[in-house]
XYZ file of C-alpha atoms in Angstrom:
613
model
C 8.233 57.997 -0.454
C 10.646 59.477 2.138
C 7.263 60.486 4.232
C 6.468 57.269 4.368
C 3.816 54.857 3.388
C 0.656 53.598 5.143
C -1.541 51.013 4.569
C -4.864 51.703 5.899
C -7.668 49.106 5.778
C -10.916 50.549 5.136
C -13.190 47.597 5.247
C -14.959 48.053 8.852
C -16.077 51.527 7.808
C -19.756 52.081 6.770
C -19.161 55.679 5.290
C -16.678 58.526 4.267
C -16.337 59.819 7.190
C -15.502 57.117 9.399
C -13.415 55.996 6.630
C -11.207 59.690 6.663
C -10.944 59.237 10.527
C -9.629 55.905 9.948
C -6.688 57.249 7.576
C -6.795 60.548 9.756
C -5.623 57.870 13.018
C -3.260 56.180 10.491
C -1.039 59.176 10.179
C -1.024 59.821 13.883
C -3.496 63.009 13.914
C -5.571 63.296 16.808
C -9.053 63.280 16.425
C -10.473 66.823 17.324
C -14.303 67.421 18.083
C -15.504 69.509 15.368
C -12.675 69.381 13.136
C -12.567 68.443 9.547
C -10.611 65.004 8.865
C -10.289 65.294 5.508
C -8.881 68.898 5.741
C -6.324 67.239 8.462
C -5.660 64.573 6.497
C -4.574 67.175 3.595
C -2.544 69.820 5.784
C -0.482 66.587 6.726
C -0.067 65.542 3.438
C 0.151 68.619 1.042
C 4.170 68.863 1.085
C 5.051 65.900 1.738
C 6.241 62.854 -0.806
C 3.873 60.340 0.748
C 1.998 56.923 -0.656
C -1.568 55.727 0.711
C -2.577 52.186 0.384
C -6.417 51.986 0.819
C -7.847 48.469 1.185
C -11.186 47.647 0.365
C -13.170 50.637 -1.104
C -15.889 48.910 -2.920
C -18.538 49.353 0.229
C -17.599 53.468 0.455
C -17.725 55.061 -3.256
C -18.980 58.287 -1.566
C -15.275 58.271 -0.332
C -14.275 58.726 -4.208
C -14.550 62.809 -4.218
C -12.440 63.547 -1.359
C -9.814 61.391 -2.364
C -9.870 63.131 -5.705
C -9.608 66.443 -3.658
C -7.169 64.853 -1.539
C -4.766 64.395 -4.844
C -5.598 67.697 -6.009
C -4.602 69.147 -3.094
C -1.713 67.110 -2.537
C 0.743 66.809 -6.008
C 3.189 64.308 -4.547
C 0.883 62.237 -2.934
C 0.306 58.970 -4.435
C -2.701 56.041 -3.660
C -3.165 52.766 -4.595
C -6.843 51.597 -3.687
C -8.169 48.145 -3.918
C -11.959 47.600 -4.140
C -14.227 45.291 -6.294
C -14.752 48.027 -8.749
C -13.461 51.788 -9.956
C -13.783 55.174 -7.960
C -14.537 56.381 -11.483
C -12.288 60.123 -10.952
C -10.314 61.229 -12.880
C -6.797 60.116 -13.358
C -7.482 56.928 -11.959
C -5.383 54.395 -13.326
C -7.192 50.549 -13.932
C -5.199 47.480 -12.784
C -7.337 44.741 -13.065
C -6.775 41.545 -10.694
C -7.920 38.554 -12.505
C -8.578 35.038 -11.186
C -4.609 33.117 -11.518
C -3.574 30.938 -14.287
C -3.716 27.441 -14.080
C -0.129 27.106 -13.715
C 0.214 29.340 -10.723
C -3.737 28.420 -9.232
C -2.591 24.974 -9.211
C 1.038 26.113 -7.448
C -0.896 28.137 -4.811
C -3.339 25.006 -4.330
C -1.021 22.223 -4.085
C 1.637 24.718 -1.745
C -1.201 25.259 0.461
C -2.562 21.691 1.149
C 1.060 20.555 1.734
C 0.925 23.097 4.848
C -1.767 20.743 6.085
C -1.010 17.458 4.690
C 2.698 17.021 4.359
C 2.617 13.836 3.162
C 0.628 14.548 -0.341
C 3.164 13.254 -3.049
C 2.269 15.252 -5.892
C 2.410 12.582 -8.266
C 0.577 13.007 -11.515
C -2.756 11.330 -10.534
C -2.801 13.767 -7.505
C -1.704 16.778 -9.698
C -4.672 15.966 -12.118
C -7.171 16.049 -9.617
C -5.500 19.686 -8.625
C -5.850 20.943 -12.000
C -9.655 19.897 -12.121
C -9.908 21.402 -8.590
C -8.184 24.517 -9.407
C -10.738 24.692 -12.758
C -13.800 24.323 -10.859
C -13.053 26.748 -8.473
C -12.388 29.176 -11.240
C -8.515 29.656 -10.211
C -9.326 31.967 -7.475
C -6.809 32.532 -4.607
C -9.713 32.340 -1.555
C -11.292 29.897 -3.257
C -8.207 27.835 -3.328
C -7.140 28.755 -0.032
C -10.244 27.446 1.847
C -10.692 24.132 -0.469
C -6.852 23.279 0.598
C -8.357 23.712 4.212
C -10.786 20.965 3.486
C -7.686 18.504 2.252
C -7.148 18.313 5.876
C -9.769 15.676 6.630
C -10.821 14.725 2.709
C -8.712 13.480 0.142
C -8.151 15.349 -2.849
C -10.509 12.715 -4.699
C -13.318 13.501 -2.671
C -12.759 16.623 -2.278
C -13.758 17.131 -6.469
C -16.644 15.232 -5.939
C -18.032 17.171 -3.250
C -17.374 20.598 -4.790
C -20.700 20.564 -6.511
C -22.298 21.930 -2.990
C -18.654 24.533 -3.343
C -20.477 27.324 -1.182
C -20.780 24.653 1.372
C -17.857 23.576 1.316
C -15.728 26.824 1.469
C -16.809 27.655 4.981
C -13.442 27.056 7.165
C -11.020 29.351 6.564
C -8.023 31.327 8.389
C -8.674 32.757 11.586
C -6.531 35.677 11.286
C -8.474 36.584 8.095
C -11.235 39.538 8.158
C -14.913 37.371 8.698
C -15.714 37.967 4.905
C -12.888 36.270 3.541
C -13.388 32.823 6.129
C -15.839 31.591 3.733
C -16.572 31.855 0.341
C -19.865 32.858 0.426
C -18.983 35.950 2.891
C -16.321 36.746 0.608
C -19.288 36.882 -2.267
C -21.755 38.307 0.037
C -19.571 41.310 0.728
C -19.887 42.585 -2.828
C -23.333 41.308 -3.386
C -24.966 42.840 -0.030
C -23.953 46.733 -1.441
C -25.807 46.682 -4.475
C -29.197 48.133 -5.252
C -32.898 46.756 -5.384
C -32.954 47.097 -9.301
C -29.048 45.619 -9.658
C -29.456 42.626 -6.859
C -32.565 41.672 -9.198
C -30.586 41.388 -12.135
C -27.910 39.639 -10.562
C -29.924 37.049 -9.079
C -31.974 36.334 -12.182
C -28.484 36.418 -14.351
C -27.566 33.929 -12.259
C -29.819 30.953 -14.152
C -28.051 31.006 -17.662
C -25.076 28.461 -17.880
C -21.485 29.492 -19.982
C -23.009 33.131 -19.911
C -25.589 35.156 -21.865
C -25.820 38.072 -24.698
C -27.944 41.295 -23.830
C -30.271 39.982 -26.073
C -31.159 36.956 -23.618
C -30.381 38.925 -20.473
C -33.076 41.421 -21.622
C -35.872 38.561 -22.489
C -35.404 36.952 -19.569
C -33.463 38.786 -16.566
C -35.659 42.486 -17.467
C -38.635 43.840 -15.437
C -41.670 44.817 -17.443
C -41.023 47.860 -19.744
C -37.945 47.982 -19.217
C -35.387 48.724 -22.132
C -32.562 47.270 -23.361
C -30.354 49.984 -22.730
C -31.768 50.392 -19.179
C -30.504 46.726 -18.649
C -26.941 47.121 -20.503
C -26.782 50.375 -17.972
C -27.416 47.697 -14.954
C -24.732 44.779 -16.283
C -22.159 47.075 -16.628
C -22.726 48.316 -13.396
C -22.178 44.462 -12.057
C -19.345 43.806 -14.511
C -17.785 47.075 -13.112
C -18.097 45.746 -9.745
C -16.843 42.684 -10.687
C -19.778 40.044 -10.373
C -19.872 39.957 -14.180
C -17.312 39.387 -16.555
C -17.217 40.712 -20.290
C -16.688 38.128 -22.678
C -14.373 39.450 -25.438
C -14.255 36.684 -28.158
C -17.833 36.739 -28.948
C -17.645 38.793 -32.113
C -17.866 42.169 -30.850
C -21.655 41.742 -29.645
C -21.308 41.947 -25.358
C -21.571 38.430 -24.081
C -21.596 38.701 -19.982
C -20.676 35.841 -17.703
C -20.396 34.936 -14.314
C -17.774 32.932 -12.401
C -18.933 29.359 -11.246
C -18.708 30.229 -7.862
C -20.333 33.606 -7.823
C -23.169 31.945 -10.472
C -23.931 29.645 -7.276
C -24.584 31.841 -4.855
C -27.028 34.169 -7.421
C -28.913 30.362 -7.579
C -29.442 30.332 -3.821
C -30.388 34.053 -3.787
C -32.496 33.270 -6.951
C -34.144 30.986 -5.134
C -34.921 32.408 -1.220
C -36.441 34.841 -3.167
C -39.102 32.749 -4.931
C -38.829 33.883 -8.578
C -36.578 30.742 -9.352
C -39.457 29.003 -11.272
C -40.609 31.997 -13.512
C -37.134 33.415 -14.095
C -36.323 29.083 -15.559
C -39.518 28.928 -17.283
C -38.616 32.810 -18.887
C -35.170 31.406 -20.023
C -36.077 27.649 -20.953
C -38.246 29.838 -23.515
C -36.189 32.195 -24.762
C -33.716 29.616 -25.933
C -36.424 27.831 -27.761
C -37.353 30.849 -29.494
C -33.326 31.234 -30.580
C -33.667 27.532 -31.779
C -36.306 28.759 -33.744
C -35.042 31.332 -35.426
C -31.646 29.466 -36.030
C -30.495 29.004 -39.359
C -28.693 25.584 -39.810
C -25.618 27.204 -42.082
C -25.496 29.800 -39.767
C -26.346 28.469 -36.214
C -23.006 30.178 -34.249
C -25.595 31.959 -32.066
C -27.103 28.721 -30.475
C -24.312 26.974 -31.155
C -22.642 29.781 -28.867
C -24.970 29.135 -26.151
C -25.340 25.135 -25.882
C -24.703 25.161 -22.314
C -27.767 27.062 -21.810
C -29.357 24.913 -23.856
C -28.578 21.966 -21.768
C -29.986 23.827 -18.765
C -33.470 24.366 -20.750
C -33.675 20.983 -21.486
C -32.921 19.568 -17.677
C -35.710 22.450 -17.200
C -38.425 20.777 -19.192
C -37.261 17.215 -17.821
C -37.252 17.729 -14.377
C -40.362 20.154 -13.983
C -42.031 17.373 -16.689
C -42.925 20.251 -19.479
C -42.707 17.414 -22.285
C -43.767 19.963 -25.057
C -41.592 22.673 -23.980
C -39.100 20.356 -24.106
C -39.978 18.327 -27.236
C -40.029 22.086 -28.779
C -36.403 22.584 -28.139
C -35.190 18.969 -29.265
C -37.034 19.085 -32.443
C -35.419 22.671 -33.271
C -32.102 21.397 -32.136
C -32.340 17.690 -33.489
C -30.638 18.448 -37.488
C -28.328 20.688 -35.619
C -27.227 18.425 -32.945
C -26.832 15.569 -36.514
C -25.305 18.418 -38.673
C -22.470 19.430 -35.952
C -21.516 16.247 -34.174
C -23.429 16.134 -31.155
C -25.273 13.140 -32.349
C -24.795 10.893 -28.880
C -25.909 14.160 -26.972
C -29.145 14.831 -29.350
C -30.092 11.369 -28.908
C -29.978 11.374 -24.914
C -31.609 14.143 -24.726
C -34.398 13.126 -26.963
C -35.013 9.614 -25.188
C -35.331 11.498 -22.435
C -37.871 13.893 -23.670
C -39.618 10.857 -25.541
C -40.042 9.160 -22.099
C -41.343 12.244 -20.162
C -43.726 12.839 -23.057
C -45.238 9.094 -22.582
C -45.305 9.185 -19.078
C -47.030 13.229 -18.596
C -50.597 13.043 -18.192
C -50.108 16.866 -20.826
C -49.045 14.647 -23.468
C -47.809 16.894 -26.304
C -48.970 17.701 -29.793
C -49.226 14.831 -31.856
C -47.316 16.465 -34.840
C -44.814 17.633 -32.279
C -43.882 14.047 -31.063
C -44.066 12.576 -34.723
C -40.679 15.342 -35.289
C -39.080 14.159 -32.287
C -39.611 10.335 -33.112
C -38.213 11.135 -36.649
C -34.860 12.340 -35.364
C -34.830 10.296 -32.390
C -34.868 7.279 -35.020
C -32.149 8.946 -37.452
C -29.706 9.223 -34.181
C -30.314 5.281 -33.505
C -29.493 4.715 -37.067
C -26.402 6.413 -36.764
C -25.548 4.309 -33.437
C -26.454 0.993 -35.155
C -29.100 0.316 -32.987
C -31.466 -0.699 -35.496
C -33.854 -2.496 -32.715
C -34.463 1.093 -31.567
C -34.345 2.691 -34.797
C -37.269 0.358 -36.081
C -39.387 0.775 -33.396
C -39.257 4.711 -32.859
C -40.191 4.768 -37.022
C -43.084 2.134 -36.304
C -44.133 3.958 -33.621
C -44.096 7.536 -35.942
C -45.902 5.344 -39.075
C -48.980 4.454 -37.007
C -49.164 8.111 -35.183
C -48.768 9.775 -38.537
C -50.917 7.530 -40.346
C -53.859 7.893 -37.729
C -53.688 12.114 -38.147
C -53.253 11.216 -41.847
C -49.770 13.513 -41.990
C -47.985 12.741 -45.258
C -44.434 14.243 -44.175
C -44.436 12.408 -41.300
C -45.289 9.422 -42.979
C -42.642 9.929 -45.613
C -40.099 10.421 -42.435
C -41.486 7.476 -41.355
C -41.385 5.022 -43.789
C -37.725 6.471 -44.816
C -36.303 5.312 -41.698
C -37.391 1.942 -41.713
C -36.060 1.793 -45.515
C -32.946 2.685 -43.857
C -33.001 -0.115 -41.184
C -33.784 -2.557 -44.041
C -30.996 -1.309 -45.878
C -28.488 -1.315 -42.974
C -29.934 -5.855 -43.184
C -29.220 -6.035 -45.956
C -32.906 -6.353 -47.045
C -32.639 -4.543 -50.273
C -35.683 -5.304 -51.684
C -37.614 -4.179 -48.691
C -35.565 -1.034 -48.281
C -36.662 0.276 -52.156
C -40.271 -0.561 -51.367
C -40.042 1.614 -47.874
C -37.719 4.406 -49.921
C -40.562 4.706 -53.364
C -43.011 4.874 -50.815
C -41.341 7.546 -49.087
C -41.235 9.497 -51.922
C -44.918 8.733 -52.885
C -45.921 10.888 -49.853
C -43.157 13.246 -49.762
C -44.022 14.569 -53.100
C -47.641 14.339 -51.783
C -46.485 16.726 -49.148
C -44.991 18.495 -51.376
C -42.091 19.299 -49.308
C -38.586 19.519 -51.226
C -36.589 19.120 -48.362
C -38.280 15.240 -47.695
C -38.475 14.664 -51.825
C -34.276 15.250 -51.819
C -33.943 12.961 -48.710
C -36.093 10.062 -50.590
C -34.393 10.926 -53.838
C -31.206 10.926 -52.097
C -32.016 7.569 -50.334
C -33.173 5.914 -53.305
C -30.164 7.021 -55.293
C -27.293 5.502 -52.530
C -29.357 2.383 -52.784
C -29.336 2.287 -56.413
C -25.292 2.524 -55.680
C -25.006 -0.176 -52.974
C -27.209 -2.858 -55.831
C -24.792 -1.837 -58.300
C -27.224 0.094 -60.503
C -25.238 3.198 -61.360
C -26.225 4.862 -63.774
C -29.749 4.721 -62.023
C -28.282 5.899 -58.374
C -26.417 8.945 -60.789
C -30.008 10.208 -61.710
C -31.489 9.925 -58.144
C -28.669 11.923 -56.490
C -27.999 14.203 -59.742
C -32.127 15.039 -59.001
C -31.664 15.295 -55.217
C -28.664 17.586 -55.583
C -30.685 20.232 -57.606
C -33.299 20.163 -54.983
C -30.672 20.983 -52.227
C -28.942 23.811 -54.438
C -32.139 25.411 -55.301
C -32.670 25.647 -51.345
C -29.431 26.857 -50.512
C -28.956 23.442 -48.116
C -25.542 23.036 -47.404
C -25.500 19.788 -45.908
C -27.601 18.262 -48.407
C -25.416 19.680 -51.133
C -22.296 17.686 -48.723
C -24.589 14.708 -48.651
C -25.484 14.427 -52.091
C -21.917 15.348 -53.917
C -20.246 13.463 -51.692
C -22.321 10.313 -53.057
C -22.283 11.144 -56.565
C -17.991 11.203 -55.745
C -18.977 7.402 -54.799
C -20.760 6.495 -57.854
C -18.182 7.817 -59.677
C -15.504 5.594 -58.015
C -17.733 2.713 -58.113
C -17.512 3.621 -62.148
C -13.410 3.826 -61.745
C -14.118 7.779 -63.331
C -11.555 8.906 -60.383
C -11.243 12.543 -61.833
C -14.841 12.883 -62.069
C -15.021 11.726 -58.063
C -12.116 14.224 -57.263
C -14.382 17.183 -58.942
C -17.091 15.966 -56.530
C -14.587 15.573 -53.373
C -13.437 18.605 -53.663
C -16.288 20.677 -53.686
C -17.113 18.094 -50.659
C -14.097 19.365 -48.400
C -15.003 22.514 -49.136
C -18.291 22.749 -47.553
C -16.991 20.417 -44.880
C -15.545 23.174 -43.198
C -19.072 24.335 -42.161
C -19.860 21.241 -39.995
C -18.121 19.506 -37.494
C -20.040 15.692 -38.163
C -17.171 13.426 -37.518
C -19.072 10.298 -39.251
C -19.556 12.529 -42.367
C -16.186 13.890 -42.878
C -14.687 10.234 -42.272
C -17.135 8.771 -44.998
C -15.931 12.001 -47.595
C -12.701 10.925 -46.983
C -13.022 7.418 -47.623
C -13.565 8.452 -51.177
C -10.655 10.333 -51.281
C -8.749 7.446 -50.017
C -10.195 5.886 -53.556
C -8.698 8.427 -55.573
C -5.252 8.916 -53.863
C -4.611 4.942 -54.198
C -5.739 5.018 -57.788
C -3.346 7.621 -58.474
C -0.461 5.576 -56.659
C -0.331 7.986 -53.788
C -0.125 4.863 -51.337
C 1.498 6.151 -48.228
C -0.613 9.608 -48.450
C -3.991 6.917 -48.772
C -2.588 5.474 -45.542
C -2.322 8.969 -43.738
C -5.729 9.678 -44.865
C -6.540 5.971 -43.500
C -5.200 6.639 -40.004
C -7.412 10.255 -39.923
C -10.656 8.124 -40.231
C -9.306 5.986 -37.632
C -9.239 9.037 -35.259
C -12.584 10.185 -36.329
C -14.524 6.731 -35.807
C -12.209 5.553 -33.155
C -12.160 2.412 -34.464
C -9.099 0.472 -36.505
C -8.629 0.825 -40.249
C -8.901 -2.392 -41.066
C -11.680 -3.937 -38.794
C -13.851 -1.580 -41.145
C -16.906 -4.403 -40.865
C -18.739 -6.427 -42.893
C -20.712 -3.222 -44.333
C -17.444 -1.368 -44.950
C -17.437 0.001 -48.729
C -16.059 -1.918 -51.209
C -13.758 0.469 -53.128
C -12.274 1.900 -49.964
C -11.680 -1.828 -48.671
C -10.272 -2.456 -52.075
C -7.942 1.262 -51.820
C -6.650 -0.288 -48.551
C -5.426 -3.871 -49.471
C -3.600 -1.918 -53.030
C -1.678 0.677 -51.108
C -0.677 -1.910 -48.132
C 0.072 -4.491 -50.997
C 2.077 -1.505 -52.676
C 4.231 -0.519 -49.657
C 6.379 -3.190 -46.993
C 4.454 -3.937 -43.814
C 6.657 -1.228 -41.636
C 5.946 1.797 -43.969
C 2.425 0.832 -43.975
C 2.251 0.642 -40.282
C 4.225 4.203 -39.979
C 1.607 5.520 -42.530
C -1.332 4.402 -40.418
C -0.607 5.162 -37.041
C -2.377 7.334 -35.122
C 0.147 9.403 -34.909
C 0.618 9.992 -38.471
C -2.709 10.909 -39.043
C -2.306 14.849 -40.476
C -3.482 17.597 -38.001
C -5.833 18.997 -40.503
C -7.408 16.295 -42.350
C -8.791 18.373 -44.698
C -6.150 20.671 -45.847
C -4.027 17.541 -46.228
C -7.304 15.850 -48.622
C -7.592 18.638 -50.220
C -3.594 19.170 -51.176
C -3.650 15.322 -52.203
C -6.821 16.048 -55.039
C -4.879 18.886 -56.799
């Protein structure tokens, strides 16, 4: 660029044509009353070999035509702009500046605080903190830049801590920096300030869904009345193309839009001065109940996609006491949270809701609770906390007796067969389990007639009676393959492969493994796939495949996160029986190679799978 190059900043203009005088005094012309700048600025530039550097733009897109004339005019003039989103003319060339990677946010972050702490160490405890620093403030450069001002008088410990408030925090920054970039929320403000009526709406209401949103929810809840779907899409990717959105590209090709953390906040305190905070919550605490709704459990990757949002319905309902709102929600969610391994989670969230519902002077729906107290129970099973377990089901047997509902009831009295079970009470637990199934078939619901039949049939296996707990489950599985129910096809086949080792019929149990593993891909339930694979442990030591049975043994250590061979008193008697035979089998040092952590394949089920062929 032999006639030289000029950086002009542009950001204290409030139009085009203070902006053109501005790069009209950059090149040395004088201003003239009357005269034209931009024609100046192109009789200057039309021969020359020249490159303009135009800083901030974002606040002046009526500039954009007369720098396209400008380049027209000009063919060896060159200009690089920078603004938070395109001048949309033609030959305009995108560069987009995202946030750093963690690798170099965590450089720049760590660089900076040493310039006002020299003595940080960066030792690994300090460089962990860093990295969750760096993550929470989304890897941006400002972001970074004013947080490492704060490490002046707060260690980096309490410096994470106190980035919840991170608006509030961000608020010293360099002096010799332009007054929007000195905090972060001036820095946000800038863009936010130059948007419309219709898009600052949007942006504020988008602002209440957590890990993002598809149009589909920012229609339902972020939309004004009448207002269409594309009319919205027309509105977020005006935001996205001035970069207060982001596009989400992994979400299957449908647009998924989300915001950074930081920019998210400060939406939440404009949400909120403006005093639709409560409707806009209640309108998306609904919504997502609605999608729980209509969610398939074997196909659920649409909820499942949005959990985070969930989470934020839920604290919703808690905090603003809406007990059936929120008992709504957990019931829809409950055999998905079992299903997918968020067990611990589901069960939180429903003692919480259980306690709101008791204490709320709008107690909810009878029927509603009974659901809730159902699953609440199955997740205390599943802990071992049969105290709880018992009590949630006695609670559910006297509610569902007294509004004489027979599914409930059936629920009911199945859970308590289950707590008997778990003591060893097996008498008890086969009264509780044919009772059960008395009113589940008086219900006639198949889904709680395969759980009874299914119940009855394991118990059948645990007394030894075989050939009886065969019939059960072989009646229960037809139930859940008539219904298309995956998991209750996993459930059921899986026990049936336990019968059959209990009968030493190994090939018979490998038929039923298999088909196991292969619908095991479609849930992520840690305690299931560990008790699948206990069979195959069975199988692999009655075929002599000891050190492959100890592999196996090591990937159910990882899933329970327990020890192999402190299994319990309840553990099952085969697999205890597989374990002693293959250790027997191999010396004490290949056995503890085999069952180390560490050894434990990658993919559990590939490597099952492989060893049943």
């Amino acid at each position: 660029f032999d006639d030289g190059v000029y950086l002009i900043s542009l950001a204290p203009a409030g139009d085009a044509e203070r902006a053109l005088a501005e790069v009209a005094r950059a090149l040395g012309l004088r201003e003239e009353p009357g005269a034209d700048a931009l024609q100046q600025v192109t009789d200057t530039l039309r021969t020359g070999r020249s490159l303009l550097i135009l800083d901030n733009l974002e606040h002046l897109m009526d500039l954009a035509p007369h720098v396209a004339s400008l380049l027209a005019a000009c063919p060896h003039l060159k200009m690089v702009t920078t603004s938070r989103q395109p001048l949309r003319i033609r030959g305009e060339q995108e560069f987009l500046v995202a946030p750093l990677d963690m690798a170099a946010a965590m450089a720049l972050f760590l660089d900076r605080v040493r310039s006002v702490r020299p003595t940080l160490t960066g030792s690994s405890a300090e460089s962990e903190v860093a990295r969750q620093i760096c993550a929470r403030l989304d890897c941006l450069p400002l972001a970074l830049e004013l947080a490492a001002m704060r490490a002046r008088a707060l260690p980096l410990p309490a410096l994470l801590e106190r980035l919840d408030s991170a608006l509030s925090l961000l608020t010293v920054g360099w002096r010799d920096l332009p007054e929007r970039q000195r905090t972060m929320r001036g820095a946000i403000a800038w863009s936010v300030d130059a948007l419309s009526e219709s898009e600052g709406r949007v942006f504020r209401r988008l602002s209440v869904f957590s890990g993002g949103c598809s149009l589909q929810a920012a229609h339902a809840v972020c939309a004004q009345a009448e207002q269409s779907a594309d009319a919205l899409f027309d509105i977020l990717a005006e935001l996205a193309e001035k970069s207060l959105l982001q596009l989400d590209p992994t979400d299957g090709g449908a647009p998924r839009f989300l915001m950074l953390e930081l920019i998210r906040a400060y939406g939440r305190e404009t949400l909120r001065a403006s005093g639709e905070e409560d409707e806009v919550l209640a309108r998306h605490a609904r919504y997502f109940v609605g999608l729980a709704g209509e969610t398939h459990q074997d196909s659920p990757q649409r909820i499942l996609r949005d959990m985070d949002n969930v989470r934020a319905a839920l604290v919703w309902a808690i905090q603003m006491r809406r007990p059936e709102l929120g008992l709504t929600l957990g019931a829809r969610m409950a055999r998905l949270w079992y299903m997918r391994g968020y067990a611990n989670e589901g069960e939180t969230w429903l003692r919480a809701l259980l306690d709101v519902d008791a204490e709320s002077s709008a107690a909810s729906a009878s029927g509603l609770r009974l659901e809730v107290l159902y699953a609440a129970s199955r997740f205390a099973m599943d802990r071992r906390d049969y105290t709880r377990a018992q009590r949630l089901a006695e609670e559910s047997l006297a509610l569902a007796r007294q509004v004489i509902d027979p599914l409930e009831t059936a629920n009911a009295l199945a859970t308590l067969g289950h707590v008997a079970e778990a003591r060893e009470r097996y008498d008890e637990a086969l009264a509780y389990f044919r009772e059960s199934l008395t009113y589940s078939r008086e219900a006639a619901n198949a889904d709680s007639i395969g759980r009874a039949l299914s119940s009855l049939g394991n118990l059948a296996r645990m007394r030894g009676e075989f050939e009886c707990a065969a019939a059960y489950l072989s009646e229960a599985l037809q139930i859940a393959r008539d219904r298309n129910l995956t998991w209750g096809i996993l459930d059921t086949i899986t026990s049936l492969g336990h019968v059959a080792c209990e009968q030493g019929e190994y090939d018979r149990a490998a038929t039923y493994y298999r088909e196991s593993l292969e619908l095991s891909d479609k849930f992520s339930n840690e305690a299931t796939l560990a008790w699948l694979l206990e069979g195959v442990v069975v199988v692999a030591a009655a075929r002599g495949e000891y050190e492959r049975a100890g592999r196996l043994c090591a990937a159910i250590t990882c899933l329970r996160q327990s020890t192999v061979v402190a299994a319990g008193g309840h553990a099952w008697a085969p697999y205890a029986r597989a374990i002693q035979t293959s250790r027997a089998a191999l010396s004490e040092e290949r056995w503890a190679r085999a069952t180390a952590c560490e050894s434990a394949p990658p993919h559990a089920v590939e490597f099952a799978r492989a060893l049943l062929k």
